[in-house]
PDB file of C-alpha atoms and ligand atoms in Angstrom:
ATOM      1  CA  MET A   1     124.547 101.620 114.136  1.00 87.00           C
ATOM      2  CA  ARG A   2     120.923 102.928 114.317  1.00 93.00           C
ATOM      3  CA  THR A   3     119.261 100.830 117.348  1.00 97.00           C
ATOM      4  CA  LEU A   4     115.470 100.936 118.061  1.00 98.00           C
ATOM      5  CA  LEU A   5     114.935 100.358 121.825  1.00 98.00           C
ATOM      6  CA  VAL A   6     111.367  99.433 122.629  1.00 98.00           C
ATOM      7  CA  GLU A   7     110.619  99.753 126.194  1.00 97.00           C
ATOM      8  CA  ASP A   8     107.807 101.091 128.034  1.00 97.00           C
ATOM      9  CA  ASP A   9     109.419 101.613 131.509  1.00 96.00           C
ATOM     10  CA  ASP A  10     111.286 104.924 131.910  1.00 97.00           C
ATOM     11  CA  LEU A  11     113.782 103.913 134.236  1.00 95.00           C
ATOM     12  CA  ILE A  12     115.068 100.873 132.172  1.00 95.00           C
ATOM     13  CA  GLY A  13     114.702 102.870 129.147  1.00 97.00           C
ATOM     14  CA  ASN A  14     116.868 105.876 130.335  1.00 97.00           C
ATOM     15  CA  GLY A  15     119.441 103.732 131.289  1.00 96.00           C
ATOM     16  CA  VAL A  16     119.709 101.701 128.057  1.00 97.00           C
ATOM     17  CA  GLU A  17     119.256 104.697 125.955  1.00 97.00           C
ATOM     18  CA  ALA A  18     122.176 106.353 127.749  1.00 96.00           C
ATOM     19  CA  GLY A  19     124.413 102.994 127.947  1.00 95.00           C
ATOM     20  CA  LEU A  20     123.990 102.318 124.202  1.00 95.00           C
ATOM     21  CA  ARG A  21     124.765 106.142 123.411  1.00 93.00           C
ATOM     22  CA  GLN A  22     127.607 105.928 125.391  1.00 92.00           C
ATOM     23  CA  ALA A  23     128.709 103.140 123.218  1.00 91.00           C
ATOM     24  CA  ALA A  24     128.296 105.088 119.946  1.00 88.00           C
ATOM     25  CA  PHE A  25     124.868 103.263 119.111  1.00 93.00           C
ATOM     26  CA  THR A  26     122.410 105.792 117.517  1.00 93.00           C
ATOM     27  CA  VAL A  27     119.322 105.065 119.543  1.00 96.00           C
ATOM     28  CA  ASP A  28     115.466 105.741 118.759  1.00 97.00           C
ATOM     29  CA  TRP A  29     113.215 105.118 121.865  1.00 98.00           C
ATOM     30  CA  ALA A  30     109.688 103.606 121.221  1.00 98.00           C
ATOM     31  CA  ARG A  31     107.710 103.340 124.121  1.00 98.00           C
ATOM     32  CA  ASP A  32     104.652 101.276 122.715  1.00 97.00           C
ATOM     33  CA  GLY A  33     104.213  98.542 120.562  1.00 97.00           C
ATOM     34  CA  ARG A  34     102.535 100.520 117.604  1.00 97.00           C
ATOM     35  CA  GLU A  35     105.321 102.888 117.803  1.00 98.00           C
ATOM     36  CA  ALA A  36     107.990 100.223 117.511  1.00 98.00           C
ATOM     37  CA  GLN A  37     105.726  98.754 114.611  1.00 97.00           C
ATOM     38  CA  LEU A  38     105.503 102.385 112.780  1.00 97.00           C
ATOM     39  CA  ALA A  39     109.600 102.770 113.156  1.00 97.00           C
ATOM     40  CA  LEU A  40     110.312  99.470 112.043  1.00 97.00           C
ATOM     41  CA  GLY A  41     108.158  99.959 108.914  1.00 95.00           C
ATOM     42  CA  THR A  42     110.041 103.323 108.080  1.00 93.00           C
ATOM     43  CA  THR A  43     113.687 103.117 109.294  1.00 93.00           C
ATOM     44  CA  LYS A  44     116.330 100.667 108.483  1.00 92.00           C
ATOM     45  CA  TYR A  45     117.668  99.316 112.083  1.00 96.00           C
ATOM     46  CA  ALA A  46     121.065  97.395 112.389  1.00 95.00           C
ATOM     47  CA  LEU A  47     119.649  96.327 115.999  1.00 97.00           C
ATOM     48  CA  VAL A  48     116.704  96.295 117.955  1.00 98.00           C
ATOM     49  CA  VAL A  49     116.485  96.218 121.777  1.00 98.00           C
ATOM     50  CA  LEU A  50     112.621  94.514 122.734  1.00 97.00           C
ATOM     51  CA  ASP A  51     110.800  94.675 125.913  1.00 95.00           C
ATOM     52  CA  LEU A  52     108.395  91.937 125.719  1.00 91.00           C
ATOM     53  CA  GLY A  53     105.406  93.660 128.034  1.00 91.00           C
ATOM     54  CA  LEU A  54     104.497  96.782 126.287  1.00 94.00           C
ATOM     55  CA  PRO A  55     101.220  98.462 125.794  1.00 96.00           C
ATOM     56  CA  LYS A  56      99.387  98.417 122.564  1.00 96.00           C
ATOM     57  CA  MET A  57     100.992  95.473 120.766  1.00 95.00           C
ATOM     58  CA  SER A  58     103.455  92.879 122.865  1.00 93.00           C
ATOM     59  CA  GLY A  59     107.019  92.433 121.947  1.00 93.00           C
ATOM     60  CA  ALA A  60     106.152  88.819 121.282  1.00 92.00           C
ATOM     61  CA  GLU A  61     103.750  90.308 118.571  1.00 94.00           C
ATOM     62  CA  ILE A  62     106.257  92.767 117.400  1.00 96.00           C
ATOM     63  CA  LEU A  63     108.623  89.945 116.713  1.00 95.00           C
ATOM     64  CA  ALA A  64     106.296  87.571 114.951  1.00 94.00           C
ATOM     65  CA  TRP A  65     105.144  90.744 112.550  1.00 95.00           C
ATOM     66  CA  LEU A  66     108.993  91.460 111.816  1.00 95.00           C
ATOM     67  CA  ARG A  67     109.803  87.800 111.162  1.00 94.00           C
ATOM     68  CA  ASP A  68     106.643  87.424 109.015  1.00 93.00           C
ATOM     69  CA  CYS A  69     107.463  90.423 106.975  1.00 92.00           C
ATOM     70  CA  ALA A  70     111.291  88.718 106.308  1.00 91.00           C
ATOM     71  CA  ASN A  71     112.742  91.605 108.281  1.00 94.00           C
ATOM     72  CA  ASP A  72     115.735  89.789 109.638  1.00 92.00           C
ATOM     73  CA  VAL A  73     117.279  92.594 111.773  1.00 96.00           C
ATOM     74  CA  PRO A  74     119.067  91.310 114.932  1.00 97.00           C
ATOM     75  CA  VAL A  75     116.395  91.278 117.905  1.00 97.00           C
ATOM     76  CA  LEU A  76     117.625  91.122 121.371  1.00 97.00           C
ATOM     77  CA  VAL A  77     114.808  90.592 123.617  1.00 94.00           C
ATOM     78  CA  LEU A  78     114.797  91.787 127.546  1.00 92.00           C
ATOM     79  CA  THR A  79     112.616  89.245 129.714  1.00 85.00           C
ATOM     80  CA  ALA A  80     111.729  88.764 133.317  1.00 78.00           C
ATOM     81  CA  ARG A  81     114.445  86.756 135.018  1.00 62.00           C
ATOM     82  CA  GLY A  82     113.676  83.166 135.400  1.00 66.00           C
ATOM     83  CA  ASN A  83     110.830  83.017 133.020  1.00 72.00           C
ATOM     84  CA  VAL A  84     111.895  79.975 131.066  1.00 73.00           C
ATOM     85  CA  VAL A  85     108.568  79.657 128.875  1.00 72.00           C
ATOM     86  CA  ASP A  86     109.389  83.401 127.762  1.00 75.00           C
ATOM     87  CA  ARG A  87     113.075  82.902 127.012  1.00 76.00           C
ATOM     88  CA  VAL A  88     112.523  79.504 124.896  1.00 79.00           C
ATOM     89  CA  GLY A  89     109.465  81.252 123.322  1.00 79.00           C
ATOM     90  CA  THR A  90     111.337  84.343 122.317  1.00 82.00           C
ATOM     91  CA  LEU A  91     114.191  82.438 120.696  1.00 84.00           C
ATOM     92  CA  GLU A  92     111.828  79.929 118.902  1.00 84.00           C
ATOM     93  CA  ALA A  93     109.905  83.186 117.714  1.00 85.00           C
ATOM     94  CA  GLY A  94     112.920  84.353 116.205  1.00 90.00           C
ATOM     95  CA  ALA A  95     114.861  86.634 118.696  1.00 94.00           C
ATOM     96  CA  ASP A  96     118.518  86.510 118.266  1.00 95.00           C
ATOM     97  CA  ASP A  97     119.374  86.784 122.006  1.00 94.00           C
ATOM     98  CA  TYR A  98     117.815  87.531 125.355  1.00 91.00           C
ATOM     99  CA  LEU A  99     118.681  89.086 128.945  1.00 92.00           C
ATOM    100  CA  GLY A 100     116.891  88.560 131.979  1.00 90.00           C
ATOM    101  CA  LYS A 101     115.789  92.003 134.103  1.00 89.00           C
ATOM    102  CA  PRO A 102     117.395  93.151 135.776  1.00 89.00           C
ATOM    103  CA  PHE A 103     120.691  93.268 133.829  1.00 93.00           C
ATOM    104  CA  ASP A 104     123.858  94.705 133.792  1.00 94.00           C
ATOM    105  CA  LEU A 105     124.155  97.957 131.477  1.00 95.00           C
ATOM    106  CA  SER A 106     127.702  96.446 130.340  1.00 95.00           C
ATOM    107  CA  GLU A 107     126.588  93.171 129.656  1.00 96.00           C
ATOM    108  CA  LEU A 108     123.400  94.537 127.464  1.00 96.00           C
ATOM    109  CA  VAL A 109     126.146  96.745 125.553  1.00 96.00           C
ATOM    110  CA  ALA A 110     128.610  93.521 125.107  1.00 95.00           C
ATOM    111  CA  ARG A 111     125.499  91.264 123.791  1.00 96.00           C
ATOM    112  CA  CYS A 112     124.430  94.226 121.230  1.00 96.00           C
ATOM    113  CA  ARG A 113     127.841  94.297 120.121  1.00 94.00           C
ATOM    114  CA  ALA A 114     128.212  90.615 119.465  1.00 94.00           C
ATOM    115  CA  LEU A 115     124.877  90.505 117.550  1.00 95.00           C
ATOM    116  CA  LEU A 116     125.965  93.384 115.368  1.00 92.00           C
ATOM    117  CA  ARG A 117     129.305  91.538 114.700  1.00 90.00           C
ATOM    118  CA  ARG A 118     127.201  88.162 114.084  1.00 90.00           C
ATOM    119  CA  SER A 119     124.980  90.000 111.582  1.00 90.00           C
ATOM    120  CA  GLN A 120     128.134  91.862 109.708  1.00 85.00           C
ATOM    121  CA  GLY A 121     129.910  88.150 109.787  1.00 84.00           C
ATOM    122  CA  ARG A 122     132.680  89.223 111.962  1.00 81.00           C
ATOM    123  CA  SER A 123     134.013  87.614 115.032  1.00 78.00           C
ATOM    124  CA  VAL A 124     136.181  90.281 116.453  1.00 81.00           C
ATOM    125  CA  GLU A 125     135.618  93.817 117.682  1.00 83.00           C
ATOM    126  CA  VAL A 126     138.801  94.997 115.842  1.00 90.00           C
ATOM    127  CA  MET A 127     138.500  95.883 111.999  1.00 89.00           C
ATOM    128  CA  ARG A 128     141.551  96.668 110.178  1.00 91.00           C
ATOM    129  CA  TYR A 129     141.221  98.321 106.838  1.00 93.00           C
ATOM    130  CA  HIS A 130     144.510  98.983 104.974  1.00 92.00           C
ATOM    131  CA  ASP A 131     146.480 101.583 107.448  1.00 92.00           C
ATOM    132  CA  ILE A 132     143.810 102.020 109.794  1.00 95.00           C
ATOM    133  CA  VAL A 133     142.276  99.793 112.727  1.00 94.00           C
ATOM    134  CA  VAL A 134     139.134 100.366 114.103  1.00 93.00           C
ATOM    135  CA  ASP A 135     138.268  99.041 117.633  1.00 91.00           C
ATOM    136  CA  ALA A 136     134.350  99.477 118.134  1.00 84.00           C
ATOM    137  CA  ALA A 137     134.625  98.247 121.843  1.00 82.00           C
ATOM    138  CA  SER A 138     136.729 100.821 122.773  1.00 84.00           C
ATOM    139  CA  LYS A 139     135.772 103.489 120.228  1.00 85.00           C
ATOM    140  CA  THR A 140     139.187 103.946 118.927  1.00 90.00           C
ATOM    141  CA  VAL A 141     140.769 104.624 115.615  1.00 95.00           C
ATOM    142  CA  LEU A 142     144.507 104.227 114.742  1.00 95.00           C
ATOM    143  CA  ARG A 143     146.077 105.349 111.769  1.00 94.00           C
ATOM    144  CA  ASP A 144     149.417 103.903 111.195  1.00 90.00           C
ATOM    145  CA  GLY A 145     149.401 103.469 115.026  1.00 89.00           C
ATOM    146  CA  ALA A 146     148.377 106.635 116.100  1.00 94.00           C
ATOM    147  CA  ARG A 147     145.367 107.321 117.600  1.00 95.00           C
ATOM    148  CA  VAL A 148     142.886 109.650 115.572  1.00 96.00           C
ATOM    149  CA  PRO A 149     140.168 111.686 117.326  1.00 95.00           C
ATOM    150  CA  LEU A 150     137.043 111.339 115.640  1.00 95.00           C
ATOM    151  CA  THR A 151     133.613 113.012 116.543  1.00 93.00           C
ATOM    152  CA  ALA A 152     130.581 110.792 117.524  1.00 90.00           C
ATOM    153  CA  ARG A 153     128.691 111.405 113.973  1.00 92.00           C
ATOM    154  CA  GLU A 154     132.430 110.883 111.824  1.00 95.00           C
ATOM    155  CA  TRP A 155     132.365 107.682 113.966  1.00 93.00           C
ATOM    156  CA  ALA A 156     129.200 106.373 112.993  1.00 92.00           C
ATOM    157  CA  VAL A 157     129.355 107.511 109.409  1.00 95.00           C
ATOM    158  CA  LEU A 158     132.803 105.403 109.504  1.00 95.00           C
ATOM    159  CA  LEU A 159     131.189 102.249 110.920  1.00 92.00           C
ATOM    160  CA  GLN A 160     128.465 102.357 108.474  1.00 93.00           C
ATOM    161  CA  LEU A 161     130.774 102.383 105.639  1.00 95.00           C
ATOM    162  CA  LEU A 162     133.198 100.039 107.026  1.00 92.00           C
ATOM    163  CA  SER A 163     130.670  97.398 107.819  1.00 89.00           C
ATOM    164  CA  HIS A 164     129.320  97.472 104.410  1.00 92.00           C
ATOM    165  CA  GLN A 165     132.626  97.145 102.468  1.00 93.00           C
ATOM    166  CA  GLY A 166     132.319  96.852  98.459  1.00 95.00           C
ATOM    167  CA  VAL A 167     128.258  98.228  98.913  1.00 95.00           C
ATOM    168  CA  PRO A 168     127.665 102.264  98.371  1.00 96.00           C
ATOM    169  CA  GLN A 169     126.095 103.800 100.856  1.00 97.00           C
ATOM    170  CA  SER A 170     123.251 106.418  99.804  1.00 96.00           C
ATOM    171  CA  LYS A 171     123.362 109.887 101.432  1.00 94.00           C
ATOM    172  CA  SER A 172     119.926 109.049 102.989  1.00 92.00           C
ATOM    173  CA  ARG A 173     121.010 105.541 104.459  1.00 93.00           C
ATOM    174  CA  LEU A 174     124.103 107.389 105.950  1.00 95.00           C
ATOM    175  CA  GLU A 175     121.821 109.966 107.445  1.00 94.00           C
ATOM    176  CA  GLU A 176     119.278 107.036 108.778  1.00 91.00           C
ATOM    177  CA  SER A 177     122.282 105.378 110.530  1.00 89.00           C
ATOM    178  CA  VAL A 178     123.732 108.563 112.144  1.00 90.00           C
ATOM    179  CA  TYR A 179     120.887 110.617 113.012  1.00 90.00           C
ATOM    180  CA  ARG A 180     117.897 109.834 115.756  1.00 88.00           C
ATOM    181  CA  TRP A 181     114.442 110.779 115.136  1.00 85.00           C
ATOM    182  CA  GLN A 182     113.699 114.698 115.213  1.00 80.00           C
ATOM    183  CA  GLU A 183     117.389 115.334 115.003  1.00 84.00           C
ATOM    184  CA  GLU A 184     117.892 118.382 112.740  1.00 85.00           C
ATOM    185  CA  ILE A 185     120.120 117.474 109.751  1.00 85.00           C
ATOM    186  CA  GLU A 186     121.810 119.836 107.609  1.00 87.00           C
ATOM    187  CA  SER A 187     121.643 119.222 104.008  1.00 87.00           C
ATOM    188  CA  ASN A 188     125.478 118.928 103.701  1.00 92.00           C
ATOM    189  CA  ALA A 189     126.008 117.075 106.838  1.00 94.00           C
ATOM    190  CA  ILE A 190     127.240 113.934 105.479  1.00 95.00           C
ATOM    191  CA  GLU A 191     129.336 115.468 103.240  1.00 96.00           C
ATOM    192  CA  VAL A 192     130.972 117.163 105.740  1.00 96.00           C
ATOM    193  CA  HIS A 193     131.587 114.036 107.758  1.00 97.00           C
ATOM    194  CA  VAL A 194     133.029 112.309 104.936  1.00 97.00           C
ATOM    195  CA  SER A 195     135.269 115.198 104.083  1.00 98.00           C
ATOM    196  CA  ASN A 196     136.605 115.217 107.731  1.00 97.00           C
ATOM    197  CA  LEU A 197     137.068 111.309 107.846  1.00 97.00           C
ATOM    198  CA  ARG A 198     139.231 111.579 104.330  1.00 97.00           C
ATOM    199  CA  LYS A 199     141.100 114.563 106.300  1.00 97.00           C
ATOM    200  CA  LYS A 200     141.806 112.620 109.239  1.00 97.00           C
ATOM    201  CA  LEU A 201     142.079 108.904 107.916  1.00 96.00           C
ATOM    202  CA  GLY A 202     143.293 109.350 104.160  1.00 95.00           C
ATOM    203  CA  ALA A 203     142.034 111.116 101.027  1.00 94.00           C
ATOM    204  CA  ASP A 204     141.561 107.723  99.453  1.00 94.00           C
ATOM    205  CA  LEU A 205     139.671 106.154 102.133  1.00 95.00           C
ATOM    206  CA  ILE A 206     136.007 106.807 101.222  1.00 97.00           C
ATOM    207  CA  ARG A 207     135.035 106.751  97.554  1.00 97.00           C
ATOM    208  CA  THR A 208     132.237 109.058  96.427  1.00 97.00           C
ATOM    209  CA  VAL A 209     130.310 106.904  93.814  1.00 96.00           C
ATOM    210  CA  ARG A 210     128.593 109.454  91.610  1.00 94.00           C
ATOM    211  CA  GLY A 211     124.833 109.804  91.782  1.00 93.00           C
ATOM    212  CA  ILE A 212     124.578 107.085  94.394  1.00 94.00           C
ATOM    213  CA  GLY A 213     126.828 107.796  97.487  1.00 95.00           C
ATOM    214  CA  TYR A 214     129.844 106.819  99.518  1.00 97.00           C
ATOM    215  CA  LEU A 215     131.728 103.477  99.363  1.00 97.00           C
ATOM    216  CA  MET A 216     134.702 102.051 101.239  1.00 97.00           C
ATOM    217  CA  ASP A 217     135.939  99.322  98.646  1.00 95.00           C
ATOM    218  CA  LYS A 218     136.262  95.695  99.687  1.00 91.00           C
ATOM    219  CA  LYS A 219     139.910  95.321 100.741  1.00 81.00           C
TER     220      LYS A 219
HETATM  221 CA1   CA B   1     107.675  96.287 130.018  1.00 92.57          CA
END
């Protein structure tokens, strides 16, 4: 899931980026408010992790701008611990959750997953789709009970399609959810991932919608 991390502190940013990538999130990292605004204006993110104290434009201003533009991307705000004014203010300003610094990385990842589940209308991490079972928390896929190893990209494509069942995903939408900034993308990369997923998980799993993209039908 393509995620925007907005954090000016290198140490915290490095830790969060590594933790989220480890948990199979596709992470872009913006280090100031303007960079974040530019990213949010050009890329569709599934989730934003937003620090409040930022150069050029504050986290609160970014949040207000997002909600003014009717962008309802889930936002997790990072606040200074114990700052009740910040916490209440950010929730009222349209944040979906907050976490006080310093925080535990595993808690951050768990909260990010919970926000994604909520935005996708799910209450559990485990998704069943015909003969496959996908567990987002442990990053495992079972087919007829047997574990199927997937690459990080295949996993990201599968999650994007699975969480948008019934809605065709264009090639560029899939690229956007799977690749970070400045990553080289081969022109047929998505076709290759889809073809591998079909080989591993079943030829009928993903449907090609001519001229539009790929689709996992609603179960
Ligand atoms: Ca900061």
